[in-house]
PDB file of C-alpha atoms in Angstrom:
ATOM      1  CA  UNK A   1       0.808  -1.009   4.112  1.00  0.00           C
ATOM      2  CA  UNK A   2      -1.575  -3.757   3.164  1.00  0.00           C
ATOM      3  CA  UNK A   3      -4.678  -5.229   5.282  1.00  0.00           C
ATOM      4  CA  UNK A   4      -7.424  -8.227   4.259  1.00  0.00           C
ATOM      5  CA  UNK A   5     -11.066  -7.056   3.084  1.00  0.00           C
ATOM      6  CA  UNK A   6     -13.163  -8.842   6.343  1.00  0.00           C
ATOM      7  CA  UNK A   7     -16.658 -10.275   5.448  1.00  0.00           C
ATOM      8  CA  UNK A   8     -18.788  -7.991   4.612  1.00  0.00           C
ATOM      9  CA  UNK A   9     -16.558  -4.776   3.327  1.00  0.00           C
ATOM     10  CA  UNK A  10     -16.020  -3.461   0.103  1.00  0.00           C
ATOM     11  CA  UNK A  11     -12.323  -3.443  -1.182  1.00  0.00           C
ATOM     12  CA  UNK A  12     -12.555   0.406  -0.391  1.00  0.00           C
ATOM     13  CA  UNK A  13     -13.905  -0.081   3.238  1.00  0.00           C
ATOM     14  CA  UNK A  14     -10.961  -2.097   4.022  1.00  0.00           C
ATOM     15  CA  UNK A  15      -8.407   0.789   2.631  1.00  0.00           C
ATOM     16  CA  UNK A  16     -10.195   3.297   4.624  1.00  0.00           C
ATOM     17  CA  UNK A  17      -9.897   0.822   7.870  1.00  0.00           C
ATOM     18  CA  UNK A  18      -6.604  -0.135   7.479  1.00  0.00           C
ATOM     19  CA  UNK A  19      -5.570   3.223   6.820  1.00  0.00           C
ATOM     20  CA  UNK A  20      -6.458   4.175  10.298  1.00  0.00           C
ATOM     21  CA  UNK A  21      -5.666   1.485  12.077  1.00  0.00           C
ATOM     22  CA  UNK A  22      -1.927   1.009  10.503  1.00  0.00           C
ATOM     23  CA  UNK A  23      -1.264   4.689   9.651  1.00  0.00           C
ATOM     24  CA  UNK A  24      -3.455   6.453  11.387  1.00  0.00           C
ATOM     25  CA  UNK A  25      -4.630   8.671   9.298  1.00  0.00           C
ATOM     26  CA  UNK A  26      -8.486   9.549   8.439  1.00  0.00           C
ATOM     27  CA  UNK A  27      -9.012   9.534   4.633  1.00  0.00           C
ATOM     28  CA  UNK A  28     -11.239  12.506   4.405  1.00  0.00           C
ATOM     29  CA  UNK A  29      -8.210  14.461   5.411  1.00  0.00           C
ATOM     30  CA  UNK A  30      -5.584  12.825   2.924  1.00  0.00           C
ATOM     31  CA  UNK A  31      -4.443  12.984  -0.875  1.00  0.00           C
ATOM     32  CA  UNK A  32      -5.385   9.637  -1.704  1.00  0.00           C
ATOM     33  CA  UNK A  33      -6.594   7.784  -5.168  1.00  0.00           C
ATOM     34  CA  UNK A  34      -7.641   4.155  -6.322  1.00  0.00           C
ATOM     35  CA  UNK A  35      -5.006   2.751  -8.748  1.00  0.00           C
ATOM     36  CA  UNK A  36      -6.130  -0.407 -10.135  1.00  0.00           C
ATOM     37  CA  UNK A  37      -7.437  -4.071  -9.262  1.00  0.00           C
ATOM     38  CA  UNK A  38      -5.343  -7.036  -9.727  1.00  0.00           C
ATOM     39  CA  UNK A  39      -6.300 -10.878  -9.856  1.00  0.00           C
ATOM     40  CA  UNK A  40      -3.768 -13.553  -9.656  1.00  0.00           C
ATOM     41  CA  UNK A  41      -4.908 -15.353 -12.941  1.00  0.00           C
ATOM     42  CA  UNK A  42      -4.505 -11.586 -14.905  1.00  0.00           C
ATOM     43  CA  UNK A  43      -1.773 -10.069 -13.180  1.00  0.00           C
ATOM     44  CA  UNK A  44      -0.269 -13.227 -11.382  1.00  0.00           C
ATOM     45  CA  UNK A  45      -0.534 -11.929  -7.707  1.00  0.00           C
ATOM     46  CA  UNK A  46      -1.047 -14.122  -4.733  1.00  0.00           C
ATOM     47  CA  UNK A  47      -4.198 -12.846  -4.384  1.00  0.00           C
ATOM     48  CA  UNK A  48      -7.083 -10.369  -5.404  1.00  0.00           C
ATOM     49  CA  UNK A  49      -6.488  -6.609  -4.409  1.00  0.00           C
ATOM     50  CA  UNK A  50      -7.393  -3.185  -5.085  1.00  0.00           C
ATOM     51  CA  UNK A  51      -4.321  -0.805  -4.882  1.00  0.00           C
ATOM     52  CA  UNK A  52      -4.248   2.985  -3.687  1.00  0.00           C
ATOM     53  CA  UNK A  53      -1.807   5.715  -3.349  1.00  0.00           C
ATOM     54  CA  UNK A  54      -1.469   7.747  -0.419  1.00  0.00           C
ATOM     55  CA  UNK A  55       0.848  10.704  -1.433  1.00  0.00           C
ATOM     56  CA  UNK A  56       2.062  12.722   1.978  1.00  0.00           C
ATOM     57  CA  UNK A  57       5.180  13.939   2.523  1.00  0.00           C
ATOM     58  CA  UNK A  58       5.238  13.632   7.032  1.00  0.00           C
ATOM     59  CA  UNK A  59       6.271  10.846   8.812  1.00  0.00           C
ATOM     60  CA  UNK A  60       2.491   9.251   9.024  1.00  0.00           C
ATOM     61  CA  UNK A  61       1.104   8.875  12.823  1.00  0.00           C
ATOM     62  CA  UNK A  62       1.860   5.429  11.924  1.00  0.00           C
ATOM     63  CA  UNK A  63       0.739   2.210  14.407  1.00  0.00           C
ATOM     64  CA  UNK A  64       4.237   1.305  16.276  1.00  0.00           C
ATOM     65  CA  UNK A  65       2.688  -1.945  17.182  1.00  0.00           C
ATOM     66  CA  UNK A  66       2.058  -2.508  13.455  1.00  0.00           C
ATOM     67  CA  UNK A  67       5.824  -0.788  12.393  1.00  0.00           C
ATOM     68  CA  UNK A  68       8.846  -0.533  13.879  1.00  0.00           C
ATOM     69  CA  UNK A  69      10.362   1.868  11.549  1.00  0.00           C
ATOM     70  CA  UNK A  70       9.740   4.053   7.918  1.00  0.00           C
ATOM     71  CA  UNK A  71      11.659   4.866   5.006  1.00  0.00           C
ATOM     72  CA  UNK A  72      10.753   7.090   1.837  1.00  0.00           C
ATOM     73  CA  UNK A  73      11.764   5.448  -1.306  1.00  0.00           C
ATOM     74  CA  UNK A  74      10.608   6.743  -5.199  1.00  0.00           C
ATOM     75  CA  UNK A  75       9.052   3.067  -6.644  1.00  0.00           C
ATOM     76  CA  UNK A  76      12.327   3.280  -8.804  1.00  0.00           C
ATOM     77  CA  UNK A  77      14.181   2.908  -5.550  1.00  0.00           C
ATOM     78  CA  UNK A  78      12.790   0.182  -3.798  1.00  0.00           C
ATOM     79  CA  UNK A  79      12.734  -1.978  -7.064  1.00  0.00           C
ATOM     80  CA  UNK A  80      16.241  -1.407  -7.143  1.00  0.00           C
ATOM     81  CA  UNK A  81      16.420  -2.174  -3.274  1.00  0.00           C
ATOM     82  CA  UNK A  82      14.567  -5.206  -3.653  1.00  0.00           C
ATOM     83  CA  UNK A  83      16.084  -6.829  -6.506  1.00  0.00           C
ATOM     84  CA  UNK A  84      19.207  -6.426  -5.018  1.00  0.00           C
ATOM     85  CA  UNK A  85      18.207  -8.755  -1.894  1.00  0.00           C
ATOM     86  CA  UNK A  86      16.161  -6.666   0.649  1.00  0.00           C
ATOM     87  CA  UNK A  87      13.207  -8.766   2.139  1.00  0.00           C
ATOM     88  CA  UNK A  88       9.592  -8.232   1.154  1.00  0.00           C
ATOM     89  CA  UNK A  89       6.349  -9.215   0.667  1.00  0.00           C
ATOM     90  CA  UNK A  90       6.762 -11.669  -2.539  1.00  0.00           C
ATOM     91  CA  UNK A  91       3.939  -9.257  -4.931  1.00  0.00           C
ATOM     92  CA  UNK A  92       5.381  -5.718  -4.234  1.00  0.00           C
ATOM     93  CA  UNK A  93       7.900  -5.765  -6.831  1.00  0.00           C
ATOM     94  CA  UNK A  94       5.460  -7.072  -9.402  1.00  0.00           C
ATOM     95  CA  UNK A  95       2.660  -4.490  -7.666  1.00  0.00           C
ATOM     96  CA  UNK A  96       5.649  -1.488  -8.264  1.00  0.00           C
ATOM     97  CA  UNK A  97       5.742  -2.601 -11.585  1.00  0.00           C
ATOM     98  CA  UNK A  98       2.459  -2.425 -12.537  1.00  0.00           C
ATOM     99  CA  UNK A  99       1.553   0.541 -11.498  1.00  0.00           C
ATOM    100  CA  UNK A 100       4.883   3.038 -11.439  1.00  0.00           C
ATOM    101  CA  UNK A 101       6.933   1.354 -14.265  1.00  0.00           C
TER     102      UNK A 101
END
Protein backbone atom coordinates (compact mmCIF):
# COMPACT_ATOMS: atom_id res chain seq x y z
CA UNK A 1 0.00 0.00 0.00
CA UNK A 2 1.21 3.55 -0.28
CA UNK A 3 -0.63 6.93 0.91
CA UNK A 4 0.69 10.91 0.70
CA UNK A 5 2.06 12.56 4.08
CA UNK A 6 -0.98 15.54 4.36
CA UNK A 7 0.20 18.95 5.79
CA UNK A 8 1.09 18.78 8.89
CA UNK A 9 2.10 14.85 9.57
CA UNK A 10 5.22 13.30 10.06
CA UNK A 11 6.25 10.58 7.44
CA UNK A 12 5.33 8.09 10.34
CA UNK A 13 1.82 9.66 11.02
CA UNK A 14 0.92 9.06 7.53
CA UNK A 15 2.03 5.12 7.75
CA UNK A 16 0.06 4.76 10.82
CA UNK A 17 -3.10 6.54 8.93
CA UNK A 18 -2.89 4.86 5.92
CA UNK A 19 -2.43 1.72 7.55
CA UNK A 20 -5.88 1.93 8.92
CA UNK A 21 -7.60 3.41 6.50
CA UNK A 22 -6.27 0.99 3.49
CA UNK A 23 -5.60 -2.14 5.61
CA UNK A 24 -7.26 -1.71 8.44
CA UNK A 25 -5.18 -2.60 10.80
CA UNK A 26 -4.10 -0.56 14.12
CA UNK A 27 -0.27 -0.47 14.41
CA UNK A 28 0.00 -1.01 18.08
CA UNK A 29 -1.29 -4.45 17.35
CA UNK A 30 1.08 -5.33 14.28
CA UNK A 31 4.78 -6.53 13.52
CA UNK A 32 5.80 -3.57 11.79
CA UNK A 33 9.41 -1.67 11.26
CA UNK A 34 10.77 1.54 9.41
CA UNK A 35 13.07 0.49 6.51
CA UNK A 36 14.65 3.40 5.03
CA UNK A 37 14.01 6.97 3.38
CA UNK A 38 14.44 7.55 -0.21
CA UNK A 39 14.78 10.92 -2.26
CA UNK A 40 14.52 11.04 -5.93
CA UNK A 41 17.94 12.87 -6.47
CA UNK A 42 19.73 9.78 -4.13
CA UNK A 43 17.76 6.91 -4.94
CA UNK A 44 15.99 8.21 -8.21
CA UNK A 45 12.30 7.76 -7.03
CA UNK A 46 9.45 9.89 -8.16
CA UNK A 47 9.26 11.24 -5.02
CA UNK A 48 10.38 11.45 -1.25
CA UNK A 49 9.20 8.46 1.01
CA UNK A 50 9.80 6.63 4.06
CA UNK A 51 9.30 2.80 3.58
CA UNK A 52 7.96 0.17 6.24
CA UNK A 53 7.35 -3.45 6.46
CA UNK A 54 4.33 -4.91 7.72
CA UNK A 55 5.07 -8.70 8.15
CA UNK A 56 1.51 -10.72 8.80
CA UNK A 57 0.71 -13.74 7.47
CA UNK A 58 -3.78 -13.23 7.30
CA UNK A 59 -5.51 -11.86 4.64
CA UNK A 60 -5.41 -8.05 6.18
CA UNK A 61 -9.09 -6.52 6.97
CA UNK A 62 -8.11 -4.69 3.97
CA UNK A 63 -10.38 -1.45 2.54
CA UNK A 64 -12.45 -3.14 -0.54
CA UNK A 65 -13.12 0.31 -1.73
CA UNK A 66 -9.34 0.87 -1.76
CA UNK A 67 -8.60 -3.07 -3.22
CA UNK A 68 -10.30 -5.27 -5.14
CA UNK A 69 -8.17 -8.21 -4.55
CA UNK A 70 -4.59 -9.58 -2.64
CA UNK A 71 -1.85 -11.73 -3.48
CA UNK A 72 1.29 -12.89 -1.33
CA UNK A 73 4.42 -12.68 -3.27
CA UNK A 74 8.32 -13.07 -1.61
CA UNK A 75 10.01 -9.49 -3.15
CA UNK A 76 11.94 -12.11 -5.35
CA UNK A 77 8.58 -12.92 -6.86
CA UNK A 78 7.03 -9.88 -7.77
CA UNK A 79 10.38 -8.57 -9.33
CA UNK A 80 10.20 -11.45 -11.40
CA UNK A 81 6.36 -10.74 -11.99
CA UNK A 82 6.98 -7.33 -12.84
CA UNK A 83 9.78 -7.47 -15.12
CA UNK A 84 8.07 -9.84 -17.00
CA UNK A 85 5.12 -7.26 -17.89
CA UNK A 86 2.64 -7.10 -14.91
CA UNK A 87 1.43 -3.42 -14.28
CA UNK A 88 2.64 -1.33 -11.37
CA UNK A 89 3.38 1.62 -9.79
CA UNK A 90 6.64 2.82 -11.89
CA UNK A 91 9.12 2.93 -8.23
CA UNK A 92 8.19 -0.53 -6.73
CA UNK A 93 10.62 -2.47 -8.59
CA UNK A 94 13.39 -0.02 -7.85
CA UNK A 95 11.75 0.27 -4.01
CA UNK A 96 12.03 -4.00 -4.01
CA UNK A 97 15.38 -3.53 -4.93
CA UNK A 98 16.54 -1.41 -2.50
CA UNK A 99 15.45 -2.79 0.26
CA UNK A 100 15.07 -6.89 -0.32
CA UNK A 101 17.82 -7.36 -3.02
Amino acid sequence: MAGHVESGETYQTAFFRETKEELGFNTEEINWKYKGYLNPRKNSVSSHMCIYEIKYDKVPPYNTNEFVDYYWFTPKELIEKIESGAKTKDDLVKVLKIFYS
